XYZ file of C-alpha atoms in Angstrom:
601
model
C 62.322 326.652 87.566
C 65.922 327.060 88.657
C 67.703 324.508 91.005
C 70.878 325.622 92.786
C 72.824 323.151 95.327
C 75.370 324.735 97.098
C 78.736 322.831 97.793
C 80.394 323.647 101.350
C 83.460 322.540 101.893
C 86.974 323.426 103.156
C 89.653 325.080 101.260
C 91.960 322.436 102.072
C 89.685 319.991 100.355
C 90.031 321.290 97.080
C 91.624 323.209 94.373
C 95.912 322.645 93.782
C 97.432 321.903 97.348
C 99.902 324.834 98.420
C 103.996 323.281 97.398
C 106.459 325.280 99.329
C 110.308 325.269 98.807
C 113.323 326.917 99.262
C 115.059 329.671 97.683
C 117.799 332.014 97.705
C 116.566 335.471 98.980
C 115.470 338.760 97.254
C 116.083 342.390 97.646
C 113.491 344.534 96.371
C 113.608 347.733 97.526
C 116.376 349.851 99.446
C 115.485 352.737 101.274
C 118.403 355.044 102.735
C 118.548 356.902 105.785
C 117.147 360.657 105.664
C 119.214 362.998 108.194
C 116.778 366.258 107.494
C 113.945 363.838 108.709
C 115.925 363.078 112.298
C 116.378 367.112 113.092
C 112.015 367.142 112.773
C 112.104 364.922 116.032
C 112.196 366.413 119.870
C 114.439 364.708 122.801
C 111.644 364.491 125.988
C 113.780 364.270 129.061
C 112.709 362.990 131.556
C 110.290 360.420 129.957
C 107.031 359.228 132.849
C 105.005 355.921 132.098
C 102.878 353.890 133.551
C 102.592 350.124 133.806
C 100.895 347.628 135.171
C 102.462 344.995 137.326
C 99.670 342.684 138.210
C 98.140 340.359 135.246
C 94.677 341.889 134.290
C 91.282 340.003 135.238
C 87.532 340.309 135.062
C 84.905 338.883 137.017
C 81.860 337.516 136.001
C 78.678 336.534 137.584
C 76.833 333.341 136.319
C 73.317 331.842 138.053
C 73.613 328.362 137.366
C 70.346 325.391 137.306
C 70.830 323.808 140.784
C 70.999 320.140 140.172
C 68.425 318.231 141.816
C 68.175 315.031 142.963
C 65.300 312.397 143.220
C 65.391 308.877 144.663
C 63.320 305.952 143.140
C 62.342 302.902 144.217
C 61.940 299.525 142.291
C 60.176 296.455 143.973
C 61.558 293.018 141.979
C 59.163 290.283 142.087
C 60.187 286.345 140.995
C 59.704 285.942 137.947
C 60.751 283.578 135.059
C 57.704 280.766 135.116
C 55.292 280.126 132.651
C 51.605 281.797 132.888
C 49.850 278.636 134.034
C 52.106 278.061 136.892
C 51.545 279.562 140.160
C 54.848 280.141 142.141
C 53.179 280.884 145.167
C 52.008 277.371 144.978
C 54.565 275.239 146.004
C 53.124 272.102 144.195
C 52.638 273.587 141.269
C 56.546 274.825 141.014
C 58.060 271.298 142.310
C 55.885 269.618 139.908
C 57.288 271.949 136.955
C 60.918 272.002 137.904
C 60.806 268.187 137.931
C 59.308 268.305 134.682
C 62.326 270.552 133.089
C 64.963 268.345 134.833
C 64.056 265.245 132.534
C 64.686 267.884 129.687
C 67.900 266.888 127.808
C 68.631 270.347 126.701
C 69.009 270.850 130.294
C 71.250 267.832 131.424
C 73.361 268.929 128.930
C 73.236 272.619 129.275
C 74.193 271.751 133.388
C 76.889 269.208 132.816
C 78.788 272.181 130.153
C 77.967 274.996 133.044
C 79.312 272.451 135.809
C 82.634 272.068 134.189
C 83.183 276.036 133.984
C 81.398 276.476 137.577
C 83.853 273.590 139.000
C 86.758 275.602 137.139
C 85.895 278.664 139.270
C 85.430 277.329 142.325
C 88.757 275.077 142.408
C 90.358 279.254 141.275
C 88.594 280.585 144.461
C 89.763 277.656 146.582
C 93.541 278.079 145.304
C 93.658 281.833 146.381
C 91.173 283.919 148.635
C 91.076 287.436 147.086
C 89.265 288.895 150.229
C 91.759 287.661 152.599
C 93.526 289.938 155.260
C 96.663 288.665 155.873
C 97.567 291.827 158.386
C 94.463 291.712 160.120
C 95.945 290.527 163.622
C 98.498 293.307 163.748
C 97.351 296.354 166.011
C 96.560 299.681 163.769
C 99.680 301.950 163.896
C 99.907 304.917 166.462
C 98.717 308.204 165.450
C 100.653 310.673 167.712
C 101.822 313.402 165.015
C 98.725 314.864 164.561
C 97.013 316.564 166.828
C 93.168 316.110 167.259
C 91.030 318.441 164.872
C 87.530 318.258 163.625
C 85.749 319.916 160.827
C 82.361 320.902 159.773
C 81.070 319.018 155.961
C 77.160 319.871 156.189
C 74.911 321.179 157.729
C 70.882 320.412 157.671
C 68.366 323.100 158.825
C 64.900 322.977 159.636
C 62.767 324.136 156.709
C 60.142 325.345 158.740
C 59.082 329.051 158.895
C 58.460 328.741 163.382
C 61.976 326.778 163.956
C 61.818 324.096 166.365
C 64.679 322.192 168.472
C 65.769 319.215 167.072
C 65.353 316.612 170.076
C 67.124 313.280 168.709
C 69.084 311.885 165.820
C 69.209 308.378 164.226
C 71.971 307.148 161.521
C 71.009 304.888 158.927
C 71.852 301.444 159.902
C 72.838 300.436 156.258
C 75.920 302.807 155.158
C 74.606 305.537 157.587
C 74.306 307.500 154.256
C 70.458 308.754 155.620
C 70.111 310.663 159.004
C 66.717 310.727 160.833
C 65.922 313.975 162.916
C 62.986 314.461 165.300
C 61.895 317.767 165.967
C 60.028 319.023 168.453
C 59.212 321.919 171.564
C 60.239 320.977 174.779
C 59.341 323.747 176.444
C 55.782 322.890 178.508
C 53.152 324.735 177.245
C 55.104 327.465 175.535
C 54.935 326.063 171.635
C 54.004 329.141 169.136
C 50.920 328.799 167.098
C 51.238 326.857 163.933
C 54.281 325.151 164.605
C 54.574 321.791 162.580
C 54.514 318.401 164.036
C 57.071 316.915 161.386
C 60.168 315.266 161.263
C 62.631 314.467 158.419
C 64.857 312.302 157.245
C 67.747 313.691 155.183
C 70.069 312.207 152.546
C 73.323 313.613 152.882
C 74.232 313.762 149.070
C 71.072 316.230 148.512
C 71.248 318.153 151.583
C 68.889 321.381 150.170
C 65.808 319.422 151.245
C 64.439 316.766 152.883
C 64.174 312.946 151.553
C 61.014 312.627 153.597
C 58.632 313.913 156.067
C 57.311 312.088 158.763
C 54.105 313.597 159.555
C 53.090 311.979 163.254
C 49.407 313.333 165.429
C 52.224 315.228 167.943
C 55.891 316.578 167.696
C 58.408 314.098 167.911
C 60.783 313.976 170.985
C 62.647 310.667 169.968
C 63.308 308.841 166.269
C 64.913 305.387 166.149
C 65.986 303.444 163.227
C 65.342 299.495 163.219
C 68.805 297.752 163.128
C 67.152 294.926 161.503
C 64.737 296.734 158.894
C 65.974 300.070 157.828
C 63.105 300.941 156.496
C 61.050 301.118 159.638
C 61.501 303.774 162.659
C 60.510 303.906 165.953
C 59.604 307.524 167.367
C 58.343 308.771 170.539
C 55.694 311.438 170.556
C 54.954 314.580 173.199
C 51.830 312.875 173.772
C 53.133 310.213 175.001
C 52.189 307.921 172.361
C 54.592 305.626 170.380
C 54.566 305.759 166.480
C 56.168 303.421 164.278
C 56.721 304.196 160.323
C 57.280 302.630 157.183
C 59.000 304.765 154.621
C 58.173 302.446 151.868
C 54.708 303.041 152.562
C 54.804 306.661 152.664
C 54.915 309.471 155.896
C 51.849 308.628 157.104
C 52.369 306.764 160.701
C 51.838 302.837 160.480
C 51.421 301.302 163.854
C 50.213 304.250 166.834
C 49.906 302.995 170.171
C 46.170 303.483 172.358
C 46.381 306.721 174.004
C 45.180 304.819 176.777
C 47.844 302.576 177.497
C 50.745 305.075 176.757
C 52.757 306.936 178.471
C 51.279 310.023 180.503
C 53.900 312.384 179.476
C 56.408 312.790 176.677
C 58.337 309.994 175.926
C 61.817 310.370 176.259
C 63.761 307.293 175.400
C 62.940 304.253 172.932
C 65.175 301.448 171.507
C 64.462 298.971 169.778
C 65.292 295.160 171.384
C 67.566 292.837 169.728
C 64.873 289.920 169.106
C 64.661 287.261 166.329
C 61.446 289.043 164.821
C 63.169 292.303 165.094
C 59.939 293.876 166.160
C 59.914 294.484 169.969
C 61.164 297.277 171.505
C 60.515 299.479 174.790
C 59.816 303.043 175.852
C 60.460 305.181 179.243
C 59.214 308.686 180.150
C 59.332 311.015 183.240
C 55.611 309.459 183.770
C 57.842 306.658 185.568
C 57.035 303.767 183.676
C 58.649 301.581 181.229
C 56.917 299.771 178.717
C 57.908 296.685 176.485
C 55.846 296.797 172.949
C 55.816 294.869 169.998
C 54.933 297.127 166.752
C 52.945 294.264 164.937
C 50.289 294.927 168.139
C 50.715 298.176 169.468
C 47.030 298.672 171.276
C 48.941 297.647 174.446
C 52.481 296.986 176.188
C 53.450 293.732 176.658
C 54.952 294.347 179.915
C 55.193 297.726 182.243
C 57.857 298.271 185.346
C 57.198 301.457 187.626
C 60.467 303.000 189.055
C 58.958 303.307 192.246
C 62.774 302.630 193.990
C 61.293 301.546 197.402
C 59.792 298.904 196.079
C 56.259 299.236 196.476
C 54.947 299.445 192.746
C 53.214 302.972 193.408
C 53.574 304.823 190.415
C 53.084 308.611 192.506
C 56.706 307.762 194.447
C 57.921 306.453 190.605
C 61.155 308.745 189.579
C 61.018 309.896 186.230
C 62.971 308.118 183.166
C 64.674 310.960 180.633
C 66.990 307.985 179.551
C 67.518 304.533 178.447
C 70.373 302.084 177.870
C 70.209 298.636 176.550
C 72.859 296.027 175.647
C 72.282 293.356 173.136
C 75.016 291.320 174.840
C 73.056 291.796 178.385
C 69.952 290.973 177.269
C 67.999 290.619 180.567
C 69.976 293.914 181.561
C 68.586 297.515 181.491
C 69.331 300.623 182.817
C 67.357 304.258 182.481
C 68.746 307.929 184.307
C 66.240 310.268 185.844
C 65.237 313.453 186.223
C 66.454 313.039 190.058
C 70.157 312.211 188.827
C 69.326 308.573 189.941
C 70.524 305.907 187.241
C 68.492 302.788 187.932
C 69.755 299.287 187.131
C 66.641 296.886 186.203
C 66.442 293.285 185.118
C 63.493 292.586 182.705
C 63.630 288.733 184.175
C 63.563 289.146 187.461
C 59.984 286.919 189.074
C 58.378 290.028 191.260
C 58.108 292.985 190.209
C 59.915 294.690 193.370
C 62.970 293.046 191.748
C 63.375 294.214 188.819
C 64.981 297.235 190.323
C 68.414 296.011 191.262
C 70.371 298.429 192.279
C 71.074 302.606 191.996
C 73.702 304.900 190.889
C 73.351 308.581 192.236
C 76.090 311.296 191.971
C 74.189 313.524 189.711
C 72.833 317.194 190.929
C 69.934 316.831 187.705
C 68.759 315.495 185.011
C 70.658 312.633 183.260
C 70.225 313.309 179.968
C 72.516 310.868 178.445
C 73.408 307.072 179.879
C 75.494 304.152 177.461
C 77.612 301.837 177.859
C 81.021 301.468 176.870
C 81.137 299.678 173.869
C 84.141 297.293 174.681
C 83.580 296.943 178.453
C 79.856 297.093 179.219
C 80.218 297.293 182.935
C 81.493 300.490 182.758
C 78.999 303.456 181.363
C 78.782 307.356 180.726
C 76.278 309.642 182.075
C 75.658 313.197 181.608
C 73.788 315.745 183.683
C 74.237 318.407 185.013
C 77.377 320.035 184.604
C 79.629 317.000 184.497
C 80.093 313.700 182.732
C 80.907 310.785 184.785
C 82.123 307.224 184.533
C 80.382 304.139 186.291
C 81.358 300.705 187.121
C 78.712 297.827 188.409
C 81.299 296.696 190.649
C 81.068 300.426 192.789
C 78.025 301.402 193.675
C 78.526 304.496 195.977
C 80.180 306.402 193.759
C 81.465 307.019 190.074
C 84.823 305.722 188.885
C 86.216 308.896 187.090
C 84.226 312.351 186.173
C 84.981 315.708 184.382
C 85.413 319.153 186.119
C 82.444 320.891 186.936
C 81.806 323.255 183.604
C 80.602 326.590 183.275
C 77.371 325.635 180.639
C 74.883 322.705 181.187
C 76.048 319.732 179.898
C 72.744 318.336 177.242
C 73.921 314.709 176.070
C 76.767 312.510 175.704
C 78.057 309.497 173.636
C 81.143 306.824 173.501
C 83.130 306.590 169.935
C 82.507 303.439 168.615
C 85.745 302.486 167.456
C 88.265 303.703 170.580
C 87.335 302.764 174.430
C 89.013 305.499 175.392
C 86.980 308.696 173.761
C 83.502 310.063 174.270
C 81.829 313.134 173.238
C 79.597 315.709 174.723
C 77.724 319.005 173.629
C 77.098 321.588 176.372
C 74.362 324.309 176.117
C 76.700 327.129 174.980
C 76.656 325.538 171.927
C 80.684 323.370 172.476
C 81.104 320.159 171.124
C 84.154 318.412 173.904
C 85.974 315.465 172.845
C 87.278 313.814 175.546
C 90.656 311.305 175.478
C 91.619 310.087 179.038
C 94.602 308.056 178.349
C 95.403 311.200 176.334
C 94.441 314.163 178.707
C 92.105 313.811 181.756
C 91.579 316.897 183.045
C 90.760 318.852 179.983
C 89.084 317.639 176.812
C 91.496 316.906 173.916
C 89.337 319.020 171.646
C 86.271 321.861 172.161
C 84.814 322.873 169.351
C 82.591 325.905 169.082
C 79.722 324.500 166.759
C 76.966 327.150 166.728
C 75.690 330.081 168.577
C 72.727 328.480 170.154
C 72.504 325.413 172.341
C 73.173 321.899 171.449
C 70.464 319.469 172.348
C 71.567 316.054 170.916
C 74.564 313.996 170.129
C 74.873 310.774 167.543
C 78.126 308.933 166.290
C 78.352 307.391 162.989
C 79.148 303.564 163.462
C 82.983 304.310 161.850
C 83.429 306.856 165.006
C 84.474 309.355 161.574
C 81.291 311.187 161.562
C 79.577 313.408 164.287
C 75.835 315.183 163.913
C 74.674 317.836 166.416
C 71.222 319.305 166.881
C 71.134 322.989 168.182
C 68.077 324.788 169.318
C 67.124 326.336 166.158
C 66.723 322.762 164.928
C 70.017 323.059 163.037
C 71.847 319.363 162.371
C 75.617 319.831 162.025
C 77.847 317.773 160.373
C 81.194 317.305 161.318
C 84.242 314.318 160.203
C 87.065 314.033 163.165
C 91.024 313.462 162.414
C 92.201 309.885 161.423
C 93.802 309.780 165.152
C 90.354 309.826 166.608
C 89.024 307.353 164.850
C 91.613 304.924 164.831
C 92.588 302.258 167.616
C 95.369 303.086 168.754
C 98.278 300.555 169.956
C 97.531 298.723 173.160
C 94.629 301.372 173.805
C 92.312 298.487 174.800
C 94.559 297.051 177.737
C 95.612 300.645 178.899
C 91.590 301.263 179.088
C 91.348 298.033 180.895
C 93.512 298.946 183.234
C 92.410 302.089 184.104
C 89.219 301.358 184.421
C 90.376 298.186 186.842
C 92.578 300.469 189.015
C 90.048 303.735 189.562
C 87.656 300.847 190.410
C 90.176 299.280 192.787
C 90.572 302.779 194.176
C 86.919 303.374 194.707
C 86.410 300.513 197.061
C 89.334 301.324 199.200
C 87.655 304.585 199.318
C 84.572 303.528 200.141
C 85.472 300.840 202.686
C 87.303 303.410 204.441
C 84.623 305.662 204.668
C 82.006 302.779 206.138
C 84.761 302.402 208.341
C 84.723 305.318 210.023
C 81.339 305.740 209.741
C 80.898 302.855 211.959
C 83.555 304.073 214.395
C 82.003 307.652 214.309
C 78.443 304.902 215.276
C 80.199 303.591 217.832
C 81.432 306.723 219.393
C 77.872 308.225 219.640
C 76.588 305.226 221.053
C 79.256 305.177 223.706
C 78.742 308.476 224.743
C 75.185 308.160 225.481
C 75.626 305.150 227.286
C 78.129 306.832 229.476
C 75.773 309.927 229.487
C 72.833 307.590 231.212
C 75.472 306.298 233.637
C 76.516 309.323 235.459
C 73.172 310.145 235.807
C 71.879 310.031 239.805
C 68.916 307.964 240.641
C 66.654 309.775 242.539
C 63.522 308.945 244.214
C 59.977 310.723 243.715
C 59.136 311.232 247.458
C 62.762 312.576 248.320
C 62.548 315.046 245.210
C 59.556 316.570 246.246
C 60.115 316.350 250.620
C 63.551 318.301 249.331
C 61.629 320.934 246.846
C 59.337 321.819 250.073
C 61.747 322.277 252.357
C 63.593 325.030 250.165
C 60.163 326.628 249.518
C 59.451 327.272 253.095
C 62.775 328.015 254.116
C 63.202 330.919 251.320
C 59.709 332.056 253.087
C 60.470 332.298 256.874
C 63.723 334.075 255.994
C 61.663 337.022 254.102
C 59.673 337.115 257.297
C 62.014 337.445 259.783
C 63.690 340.109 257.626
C 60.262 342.138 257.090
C 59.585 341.592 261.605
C 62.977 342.910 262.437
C 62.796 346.365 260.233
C 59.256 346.540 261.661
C 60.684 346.516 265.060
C 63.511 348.931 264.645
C 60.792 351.461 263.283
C 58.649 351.436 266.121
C 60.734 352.081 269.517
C 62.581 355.001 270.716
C 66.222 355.187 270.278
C 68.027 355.950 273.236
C 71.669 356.968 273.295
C 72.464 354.376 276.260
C 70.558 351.181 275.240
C 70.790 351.582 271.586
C 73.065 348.312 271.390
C 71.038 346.590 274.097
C 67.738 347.040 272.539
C 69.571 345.744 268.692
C 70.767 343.076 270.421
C 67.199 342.145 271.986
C 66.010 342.594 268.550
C 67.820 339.824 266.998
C 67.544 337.571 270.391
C 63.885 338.144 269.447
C 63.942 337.801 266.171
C 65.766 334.436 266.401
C 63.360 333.114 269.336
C 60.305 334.200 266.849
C 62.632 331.959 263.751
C 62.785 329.076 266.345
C 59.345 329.052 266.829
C 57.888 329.403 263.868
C 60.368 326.632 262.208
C 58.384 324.018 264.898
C 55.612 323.749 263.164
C 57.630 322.040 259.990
């Protein structure tokens, strides 16, 4: 039997390495010119070629793997202690740890680890490395660039029958997770088969949905808690209130009684700011708000009926389409209606009838958006119909400041987080406007055409960078604003101050004015009917009637004497000599017959 092994290996590697040098150089071979082989050869005049001036390329077509993404979860649990020992038992651990203390390996292993720890902490003490030493200074004015927006993502609705996406919710922690709730709005009119879920996206794997929330009816609302991000409040068609748990899957967790819910869909729901971070309250076009806690959701804790005369009768109730709560007002409410009413409520008031304080109407519809401003929270948006108007507490008749009447519905509204002075709103012909009012007030300082369709709903990121907008089709779009709308500008929050203090100012002149001459106008009428009733004769019963008899009779003996006289005339003879004696008997008799028959009266 024959065994070969083959060596591989480089040229280079082996053998006598190459040794190159210099040398003089060498002719070997010489070869003349031949002038008989030059007359062979043909002169070509004129001489045509083609080149090519451009650089040659090829393209090429390649299907790459699409990356996918996956999210996993990991729950830690204490750990560390020895098998026999409990540490839910709080005995049992205090008993052990006092038991490791009179350990010398440990004294000694704490006093070496205290030196280095106390080494550390006099290092942090000497210089803070999170400091901001330019943190009072005002951020510098942006006025070069001029406002732009543009589009990073967009989300669509991976269901075959598309549905409108109704509300949007940001992720509380790094708003890295959007929450979208779709849903039909249109009564009665949802095709067959449509799907009841909802989703929430992750905006680094935007191909598909992170998870589906899969609730008994379609979603018209979706709220994030502030203090748990991993539960969410949303607000069925039913009029039901669901509450989930993404860490225990997209099944719903808590569901309200159908009983004690709302009677139609439920519009608005936000979440209270309470120490168990577990209350919050609900409105819909039913006319009630409720107050619920999610850890017992058979029942509300509390119910006011928008009745605004008062009398707690829930068929005069207006309905709510939306709701605004401040944590820093937190006895404070306010919800706009489907009559363009916004109603002001206090949750502490003693009776009932006084929890509504006070209205706001200037709206021709629906108000399908209402907030506060985020640095001065007596001032707030709202936006119906085909404006957007500003509000302050302090004028009640009428708003403070308002947009021009546009040619497409306006559908919701927001404030930017970060600047007092800029708020958005989508309009049904599918326009995003950016308004800036210390920058331009009678036009917005940027409209962007989004989408073909309508745009139903509106949500700001926290940074004010970040804008998503829900169309029709149930498309979410994605878009980041310029660094000058983001960005507090120099003084902006005294010039907002300011204007909002003198529009108020000129509001109540305004309106004083006009009570004023509505009470002169008052005056006037009441004047004028007094003086009406004065010039009026006083006349008694007997005389009116003695005088009403008189005339009747009178108008009757003058037809008679009338109808005697041609009577007369008719039946004697004229003669040519006592024609004018006998006319002139006739009306002696005639007035003899009047004076006799006017005795009897």
């Amino acid at each position: 039997m024959e065994i070969v092994y083959v060596y591989v290996k480089k040229r280079s590697e082996f053998g006598k390495q190459c040794n190159f040098s210099d040398r003089q150089a060498e002719l070997n071979i010489n070869i003349p010119p031949n002038p008989e082989l030059a007359e062979q050869f043909v002169e070509r005049n004129p001489v045509d070629t083609g080149i090519q001036c451009s650089t040659s390329m090829s393209e090429h077509e390649v299907n790459t793997e699409r990356f996918e993404m996956e999210s996993r979860g990991i729950n830690h649990v204490e750990g560390g202690w020895p098998k026999d020992v409990n540490p839910l038992e709080l005995e049992q651990t205090i008993r052990f740890r006092k038991k490791v203390e009179k350990d010398e390996n440990y004294i000694n292993a704490i006093t070496q680890l205290g030196s280095i720890m106390e080494h550390c902490i006099k290092q942090n003490n000497a210089i803070d490395i999170y400091q901001e030493y330019f943190d009072d200074e005002d951020a510098v004015e942006v006025t070069d660039e001029a406002p732009s927006a543009k589009t990073i993502n967009v989300l669509r609705d991976p269901q075959e029958i598309k549905r409108s996406a109704t509300h949007l919710s940001w992720h509380p922690d790094g708003n890295r997770k959007l929450a979208v709730a779709y849903s039909c709005l249109n009564f009665q009119r949802a095709p067959e088969g449509m799907s009841h879920e909802s989703y929430i996206w992750d905006l680094e794997n935007p191909n598909k949905p992170e998870i589906a929330l899969k609730p008994s009816s379609p979603l018209v609302t979706l709220e994030y808690n502030p203090k748990d991000s991993h539960v969410l409040l949303g607000g069925c068609y039913n009029g039901q209130l669901a509450c989930w748990d993404t860490r225990k899957g997209s099944l719903v967790a808590e569901l309200s009684t159908i009983e004690f819910s709302h009677r139609d869909p439920v519009y608005g729901s936000i979440w209270l700011q309470s120490k168990t971070g577990t209350e919050c309250f609900s409105a819909s076009t039913d006319g009630q708000v409720m107050w619920w806690d999610i850890r017992k959701m058979s029942e509300p804790t509390e119910v006011v009926i928008l009745d605004i005369a008062r009398k707690e009768q829930l068929e005069n109730a207006l309905g709510a389409i939306s709701l605004e709560f401040e944590s820093t007002l937190p006895t404070k409410f306010m919800v706009g209606t489907e009559q363009g009413i916004v109603i002001s409520c206090n949750r502490k008031a003693k009776t009932s009838a006084e929890k509504i304080v006070c209205t706001f109407s200037g709206h021709h519809g629906p108000i399908y958006a209402l907030q506060r401003n985020p640095f001065y929270p007596k001032n707030f948006l709202t936006v119906g119909d085909w404006t957007a108007r500003i509000w302050s507490e302090d004028s009640r008749e009428s708003s403070i400041m308002w947009t021009k009447y546009h040619m497409a519905y306006l559908t919701d509204g927001a404030w930017s987080p970060v600047r007092p002075t800029v708020f958005f709103t989508t309009r049904m012909d599918g326009t995003l406007d950016i308004w800036d009012f210390v920058f331009k007030q009678c036009d917005p300082a940027l409209s962007l055409k989004v989408c073909d369709e309508a745009l139903f709903c509106l949500r700001v990121q926290d940074n004010g960078c970040f804008i998503a907008c829900g169309s029709q089709l149930g498309t979410t779009t994605l878009l980041e604003v310029s660094n000058g709308l983001c960005t507090l500008q120099r003084n902006e929050k005294n010039m907002a101050s300011l204007i909002f203090e003198r529009e108020t100012r000129r509001e109540k002149i305004l309106e004083a004015r006009h009570r004023e001459m509505r009470l002169k106008e008052k005056g006037k009428a009441e004047g004028r009917d007094d003086s009406l009733r004065e010039e009026e004769p006083t006349f008694h019963l007997e005389e009116l009637v003695t005088k009403a008899e008189d005339e009747f009779f009178n108008i009757i003996y003058s037809e008679l004497k009338k109808k005697e006289t041609e009577a007369m005339k008719k039946t004697k003879p004229k003669q040519p000599g006592l024609e004018a004696d006998e006319e002139v008997e006739g009306d002696d008799l005639g007035e003899e017959e009047g004076d006799g028959a006017q005795a009897p009266t």
